[in-house]
mmCIF file of C-alpha atoms in Angstrom:
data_model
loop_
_atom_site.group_PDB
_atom_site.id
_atom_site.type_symbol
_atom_site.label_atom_id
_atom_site.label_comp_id
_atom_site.label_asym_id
_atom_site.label_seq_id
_atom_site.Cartn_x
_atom_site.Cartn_y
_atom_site.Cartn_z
ATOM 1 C CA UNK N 1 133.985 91.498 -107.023
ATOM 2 C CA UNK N 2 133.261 89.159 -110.104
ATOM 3 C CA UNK N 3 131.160 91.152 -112.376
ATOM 4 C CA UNK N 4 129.662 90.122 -115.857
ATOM 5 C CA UNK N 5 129.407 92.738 -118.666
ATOM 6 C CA UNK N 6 126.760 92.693 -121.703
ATOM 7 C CA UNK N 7 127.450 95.893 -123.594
ATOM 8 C CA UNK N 8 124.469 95.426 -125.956
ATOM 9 C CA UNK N 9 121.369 96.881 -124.245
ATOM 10 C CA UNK N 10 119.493 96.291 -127.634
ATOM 11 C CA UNK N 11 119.894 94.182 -130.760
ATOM 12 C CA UNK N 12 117.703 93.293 -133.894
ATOM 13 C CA UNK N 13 118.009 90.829 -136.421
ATOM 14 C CA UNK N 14 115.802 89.622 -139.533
ATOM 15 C CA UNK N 15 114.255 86.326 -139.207
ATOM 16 C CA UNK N 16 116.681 83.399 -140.883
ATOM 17 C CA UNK N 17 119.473 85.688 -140.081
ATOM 18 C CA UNK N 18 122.493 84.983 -137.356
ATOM 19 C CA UNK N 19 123.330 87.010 -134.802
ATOM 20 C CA UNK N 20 126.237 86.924 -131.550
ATOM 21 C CA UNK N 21 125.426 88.704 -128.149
ATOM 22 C CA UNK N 22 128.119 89.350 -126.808
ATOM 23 C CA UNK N 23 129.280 88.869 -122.736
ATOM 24 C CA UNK N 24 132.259 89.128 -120.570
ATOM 25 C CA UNK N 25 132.991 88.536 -117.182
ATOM 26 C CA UNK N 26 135.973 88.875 -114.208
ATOM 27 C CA UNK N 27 137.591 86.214 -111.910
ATOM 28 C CA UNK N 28 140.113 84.884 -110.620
ATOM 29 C CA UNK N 29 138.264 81.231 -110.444
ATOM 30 C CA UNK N 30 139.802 78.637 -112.810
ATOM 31 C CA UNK N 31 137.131 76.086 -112.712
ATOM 32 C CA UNK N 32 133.557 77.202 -113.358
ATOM 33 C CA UNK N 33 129.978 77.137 -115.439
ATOM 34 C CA UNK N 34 128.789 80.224 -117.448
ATOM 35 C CA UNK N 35 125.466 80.439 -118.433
ATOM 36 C CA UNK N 36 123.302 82.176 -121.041
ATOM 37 C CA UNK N 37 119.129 82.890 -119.872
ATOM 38 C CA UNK N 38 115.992 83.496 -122.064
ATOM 39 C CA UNK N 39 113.667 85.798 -120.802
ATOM 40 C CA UNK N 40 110.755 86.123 -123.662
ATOM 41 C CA UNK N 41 108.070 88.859 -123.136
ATOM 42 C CA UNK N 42 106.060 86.010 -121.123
ATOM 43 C CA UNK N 43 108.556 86.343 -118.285
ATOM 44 C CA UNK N 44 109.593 82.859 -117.196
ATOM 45 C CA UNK N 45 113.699 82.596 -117.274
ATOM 46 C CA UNK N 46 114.992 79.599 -118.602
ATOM 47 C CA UNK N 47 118.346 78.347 -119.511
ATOM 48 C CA UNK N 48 119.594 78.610 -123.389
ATOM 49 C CA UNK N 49 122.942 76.865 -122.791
ATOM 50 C CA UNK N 50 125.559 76.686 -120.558
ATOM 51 C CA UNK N 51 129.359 76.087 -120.768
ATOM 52 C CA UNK N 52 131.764 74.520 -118.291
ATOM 53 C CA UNK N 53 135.051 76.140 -118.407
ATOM 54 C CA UNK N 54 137.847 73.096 -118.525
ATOM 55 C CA UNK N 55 136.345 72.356 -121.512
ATOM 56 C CA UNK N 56 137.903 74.069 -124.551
ATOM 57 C CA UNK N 57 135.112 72.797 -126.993
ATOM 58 C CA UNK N 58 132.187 75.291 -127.298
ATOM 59 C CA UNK N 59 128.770 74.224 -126.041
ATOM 60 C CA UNK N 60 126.308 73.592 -128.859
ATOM 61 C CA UNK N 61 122.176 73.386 -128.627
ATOM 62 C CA UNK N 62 120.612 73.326 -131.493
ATOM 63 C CA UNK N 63 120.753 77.081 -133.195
ATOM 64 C CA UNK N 64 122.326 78.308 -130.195
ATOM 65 C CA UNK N 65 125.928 78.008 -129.977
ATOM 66 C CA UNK N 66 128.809 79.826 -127.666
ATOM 67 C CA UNK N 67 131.882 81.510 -128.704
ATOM 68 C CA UNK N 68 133.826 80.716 -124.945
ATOM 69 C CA UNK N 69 137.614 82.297 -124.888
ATOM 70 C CA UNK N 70 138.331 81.304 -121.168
ATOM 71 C CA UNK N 71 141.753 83.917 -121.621
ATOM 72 C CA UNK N 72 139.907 86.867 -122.606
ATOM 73 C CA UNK N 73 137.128 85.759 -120.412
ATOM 74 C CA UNK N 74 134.106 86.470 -123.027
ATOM 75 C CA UNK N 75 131.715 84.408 -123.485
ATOM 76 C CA UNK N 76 129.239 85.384 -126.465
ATOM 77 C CA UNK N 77 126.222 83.606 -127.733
ATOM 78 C CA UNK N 78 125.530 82.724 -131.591
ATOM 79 C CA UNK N 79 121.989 82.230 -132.560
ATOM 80 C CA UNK N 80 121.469 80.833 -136.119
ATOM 81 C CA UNK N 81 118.355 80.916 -138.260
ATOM 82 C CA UNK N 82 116.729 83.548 -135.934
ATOM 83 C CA UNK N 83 113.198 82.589 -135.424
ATOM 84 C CA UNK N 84 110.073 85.269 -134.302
ATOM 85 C CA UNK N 85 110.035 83.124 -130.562
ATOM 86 C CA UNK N 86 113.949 84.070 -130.167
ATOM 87 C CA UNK N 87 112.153 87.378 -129.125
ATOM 88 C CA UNK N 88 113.854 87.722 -125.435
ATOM 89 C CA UNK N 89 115.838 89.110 -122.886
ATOM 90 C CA UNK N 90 119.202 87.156 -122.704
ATOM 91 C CA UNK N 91 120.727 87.303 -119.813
ATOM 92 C CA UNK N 92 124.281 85.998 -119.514
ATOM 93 C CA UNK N 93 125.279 84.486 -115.924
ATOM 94 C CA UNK N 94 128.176 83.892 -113.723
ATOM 95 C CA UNK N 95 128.425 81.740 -110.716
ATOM 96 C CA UNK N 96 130.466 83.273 -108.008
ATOM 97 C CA UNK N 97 131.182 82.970 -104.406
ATOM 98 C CA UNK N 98 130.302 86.196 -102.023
ATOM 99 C CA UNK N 99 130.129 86.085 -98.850
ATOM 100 C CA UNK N 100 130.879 82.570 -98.039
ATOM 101 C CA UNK N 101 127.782 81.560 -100.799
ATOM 102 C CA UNK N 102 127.182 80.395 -104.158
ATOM 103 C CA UNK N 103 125.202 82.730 -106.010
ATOM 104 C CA UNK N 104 124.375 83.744 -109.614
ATOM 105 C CA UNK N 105 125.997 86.942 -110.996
ATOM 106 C CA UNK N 106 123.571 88.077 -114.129
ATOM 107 C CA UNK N 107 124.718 90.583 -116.847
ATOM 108 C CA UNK N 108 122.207 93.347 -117.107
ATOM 109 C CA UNK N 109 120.867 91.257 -120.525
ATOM 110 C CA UNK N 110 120.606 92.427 -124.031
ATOM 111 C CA UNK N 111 117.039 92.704 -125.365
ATOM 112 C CA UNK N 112 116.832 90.857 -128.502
ATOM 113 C CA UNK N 113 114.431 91.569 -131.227
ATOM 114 C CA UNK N 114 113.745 89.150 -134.436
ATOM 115 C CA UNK N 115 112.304 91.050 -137.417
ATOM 116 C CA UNK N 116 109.611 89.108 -139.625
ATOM 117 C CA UNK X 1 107.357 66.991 -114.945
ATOM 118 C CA UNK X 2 109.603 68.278 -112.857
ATOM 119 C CA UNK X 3 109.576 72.065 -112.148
ATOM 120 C CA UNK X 4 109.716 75.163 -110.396
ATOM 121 C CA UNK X 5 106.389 76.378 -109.569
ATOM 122 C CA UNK X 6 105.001 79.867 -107.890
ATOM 123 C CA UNK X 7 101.882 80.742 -106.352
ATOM 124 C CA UNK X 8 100.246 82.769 -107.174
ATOM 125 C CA UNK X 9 101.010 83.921 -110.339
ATOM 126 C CA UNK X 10 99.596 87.788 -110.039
ATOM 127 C CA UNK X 11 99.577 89.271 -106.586
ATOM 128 C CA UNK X 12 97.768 92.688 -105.628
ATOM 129 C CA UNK X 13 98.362 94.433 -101.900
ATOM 130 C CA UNK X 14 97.573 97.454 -100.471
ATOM 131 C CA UNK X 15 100.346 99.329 -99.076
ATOM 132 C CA UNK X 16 101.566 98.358 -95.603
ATOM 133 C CA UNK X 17 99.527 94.895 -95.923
ATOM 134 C CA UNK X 18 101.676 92.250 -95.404
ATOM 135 C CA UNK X 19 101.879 89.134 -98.108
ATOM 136 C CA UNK X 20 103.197 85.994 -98.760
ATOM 137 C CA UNK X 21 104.683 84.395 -101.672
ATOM 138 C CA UNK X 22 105.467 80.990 -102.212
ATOM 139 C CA UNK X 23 107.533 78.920 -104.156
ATOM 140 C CA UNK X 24 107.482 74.883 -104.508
ATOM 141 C CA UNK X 25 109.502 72.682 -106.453
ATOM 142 C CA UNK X 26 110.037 68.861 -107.656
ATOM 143 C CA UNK X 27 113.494 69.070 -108.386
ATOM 144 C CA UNK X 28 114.444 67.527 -104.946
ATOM 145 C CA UNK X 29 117.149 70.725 -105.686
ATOM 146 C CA UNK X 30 119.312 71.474 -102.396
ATOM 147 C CA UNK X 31 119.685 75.347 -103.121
ATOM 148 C CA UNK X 32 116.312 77.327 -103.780
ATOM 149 C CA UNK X 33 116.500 81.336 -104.004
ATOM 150 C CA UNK X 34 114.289 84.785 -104.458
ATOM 151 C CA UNK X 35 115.245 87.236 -106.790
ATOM 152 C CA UNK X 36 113.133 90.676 -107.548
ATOM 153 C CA UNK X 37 113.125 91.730 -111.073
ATOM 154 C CA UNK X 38 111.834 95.083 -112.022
ATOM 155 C CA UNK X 39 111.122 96.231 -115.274
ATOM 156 C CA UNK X 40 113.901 96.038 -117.997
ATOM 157 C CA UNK X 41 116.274 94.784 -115.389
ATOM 158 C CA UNK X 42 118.506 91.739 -114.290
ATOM 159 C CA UNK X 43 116.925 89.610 -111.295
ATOM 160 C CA UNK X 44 118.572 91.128 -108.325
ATOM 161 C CA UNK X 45 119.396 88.175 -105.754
ATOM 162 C CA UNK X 46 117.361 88.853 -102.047
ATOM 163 C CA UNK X 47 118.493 85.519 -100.395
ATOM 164 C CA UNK X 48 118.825 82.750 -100.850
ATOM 165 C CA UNK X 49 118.488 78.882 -98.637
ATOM 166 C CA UNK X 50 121.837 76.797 -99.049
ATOM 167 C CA UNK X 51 119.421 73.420 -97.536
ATOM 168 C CA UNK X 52 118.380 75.034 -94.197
ATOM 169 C CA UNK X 53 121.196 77.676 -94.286
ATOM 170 C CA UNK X 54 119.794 80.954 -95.150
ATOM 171 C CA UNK X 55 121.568 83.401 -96.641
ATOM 172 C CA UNK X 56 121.090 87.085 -96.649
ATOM 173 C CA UNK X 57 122.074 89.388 -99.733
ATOM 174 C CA UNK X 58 123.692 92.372 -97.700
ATOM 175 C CA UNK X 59 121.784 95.127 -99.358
ATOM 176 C CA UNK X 60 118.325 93.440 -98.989
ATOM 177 C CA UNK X 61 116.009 95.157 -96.629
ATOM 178 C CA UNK X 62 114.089 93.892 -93.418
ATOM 179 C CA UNK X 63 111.150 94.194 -94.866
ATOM 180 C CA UNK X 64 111.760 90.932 -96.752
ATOM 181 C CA UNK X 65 111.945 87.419 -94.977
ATOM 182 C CA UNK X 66 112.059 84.238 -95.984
ATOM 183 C CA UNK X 67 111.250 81.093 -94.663
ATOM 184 C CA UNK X 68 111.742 77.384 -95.843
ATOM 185 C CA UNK X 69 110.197 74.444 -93.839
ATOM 186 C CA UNK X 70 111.204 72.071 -95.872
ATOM 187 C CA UNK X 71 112.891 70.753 -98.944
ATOM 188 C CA UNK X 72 110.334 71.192 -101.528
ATOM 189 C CA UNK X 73 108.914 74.825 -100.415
ATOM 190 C CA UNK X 74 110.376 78.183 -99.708
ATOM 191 C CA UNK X 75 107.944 81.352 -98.798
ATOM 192 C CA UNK X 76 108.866 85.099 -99.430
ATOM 193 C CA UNK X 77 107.563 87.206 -97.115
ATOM 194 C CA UNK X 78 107.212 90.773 -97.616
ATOM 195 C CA UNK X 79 106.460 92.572 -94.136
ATOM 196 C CA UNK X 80 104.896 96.007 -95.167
ATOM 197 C CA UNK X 81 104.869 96.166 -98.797
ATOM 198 C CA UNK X 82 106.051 99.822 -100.154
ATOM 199 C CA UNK X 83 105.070 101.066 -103.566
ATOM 200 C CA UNK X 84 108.517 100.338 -104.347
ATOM 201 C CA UNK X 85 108.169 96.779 -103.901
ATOM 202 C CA UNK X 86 105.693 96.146 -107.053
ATOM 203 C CA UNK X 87 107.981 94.009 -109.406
ATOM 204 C CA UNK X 88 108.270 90.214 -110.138
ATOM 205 C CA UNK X 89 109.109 88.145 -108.146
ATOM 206 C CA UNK X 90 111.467 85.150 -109.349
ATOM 207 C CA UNK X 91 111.728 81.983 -107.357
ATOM 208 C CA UNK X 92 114.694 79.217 -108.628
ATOM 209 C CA UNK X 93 116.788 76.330 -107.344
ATOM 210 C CA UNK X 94 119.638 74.866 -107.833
ATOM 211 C CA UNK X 95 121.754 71.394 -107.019
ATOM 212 C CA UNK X 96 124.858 72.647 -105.202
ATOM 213 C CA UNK X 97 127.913 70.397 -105.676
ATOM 214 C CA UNK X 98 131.359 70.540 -104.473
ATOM 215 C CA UNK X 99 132.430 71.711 -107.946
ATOM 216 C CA UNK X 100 130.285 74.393 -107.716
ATOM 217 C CA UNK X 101 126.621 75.869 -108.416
ATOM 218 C CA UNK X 102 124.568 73.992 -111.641
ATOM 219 C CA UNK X 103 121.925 75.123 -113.215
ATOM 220 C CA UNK X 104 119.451 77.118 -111.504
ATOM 221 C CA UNK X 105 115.913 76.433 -112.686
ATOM 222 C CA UNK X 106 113.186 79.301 -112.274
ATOM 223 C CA UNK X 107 109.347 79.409 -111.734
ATOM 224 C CA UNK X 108 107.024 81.677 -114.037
ATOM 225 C CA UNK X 109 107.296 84.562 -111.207
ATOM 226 C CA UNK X 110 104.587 85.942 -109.275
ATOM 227 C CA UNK X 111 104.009 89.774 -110.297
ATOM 228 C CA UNK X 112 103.328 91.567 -107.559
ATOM 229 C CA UNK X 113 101.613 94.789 -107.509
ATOM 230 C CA UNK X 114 100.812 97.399 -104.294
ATOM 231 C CA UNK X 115 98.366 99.988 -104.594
#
């Protein structure tokens, strides 16, 4: 089964500061999309960034930025300049096929806490 | 703007008493799903609609149906809500392609609570 791993369940960082969450995933797919969610406190999901995986140059929005080594199949997330709103749940995603479907595989997120 | 949008947004049920939750969207998105999240968690897939294909997650319960009548809506019905079953509830769609799954796009959530 294709499985996604986030072995931060908590981070902190001071506002201004950087900081990487890290994520890695399993399978045997060789064309695909990763994705990284924000969840802030409010609750709606939405989608930081996402990265396609033929293509070897790391996906860029704004302060967020992705560290994707398709060989070692990790996938981490930089954000830069850490603001109060970057307050979340991040939730890093896989697509994967089960059962004859499409569906999202989520990590089980790393809550992330910016320090004024 | 086009979105994902859930109605309503809070939800309260007495145990047993069946309810409906719905889901609506503008995206003109093929795929549209349900996902319950409980506290501190990942969303945890219950099914999802591939157009008019449904498909079942194999560890969701009968207690939870779904139906879809047409493109833009897609209702989550929850039989005979348990105490168990208080969580939010995450609607989100999708454009399928042959290359694979894009972006899925979720609504706010309806919180749903069963006293």
């Amino acid at each position: 089964a294709q499985t996604v791993t986030q072995s931060q369940p908590e981070m902190s960082v001071q506002e201004a500061e950087t900081v990487t969450l890290s994520c890695t995933y399993d399978t045997s797919e060789s064309n695909y999309y990763l994705f990284w969610y924000k969840q802030p406190p409010s609750r709606q999901m939405i989608l930081v960034i996402r990265q396609e995986a033929y293509k070897q140059q790391n996906a860029t929005e704004n302060r967020f930025s992705v560290n994707f080594q398709k060989a070692a199949k990790s996938f981490s997330l930089k954000i830069s300049d850490s603001q109060l709103g970057d307050t979340a749940m991040y939730f890093c995603a896989f697509p994967t096929i089960q059962g004859g479907s499409e569906k999202l595989v989520f990590g089980k997120g790393t809550k992330l806490t910016v320090n004024p | 703007d086009a979105m994902v949008i859930q109605n309503p947004r809070y939800q309260v049920t007495q145990f047993g008493k069946p309810v409906t939750l719905s889901c609506s969207q503008t995206l003109n998105h093929n795929v549209m799903y349900w996902y319950q999240q409980k506290s501190s968690q990942a969303p945890k897939l219950l099914f999802h609609y591939y157009d008019k294909d449904f498909n079942n997650e194999a560890d969701t319960p009968d207690n939870f149906q779904s139906r879809r009548p047409n493109t833009s809506f897609c209702f989550l019905d929850i039989r005979s809500p348990g105490l168990g079953d208080a969580a939010m509830y995450l609607c989100a769609t999708s454009r399928a392609l042959a290359g694979g799954l894009e972006t899925q796009y979720f609504g706010p959530g309806t919180r749903l609570l069963v006293l």
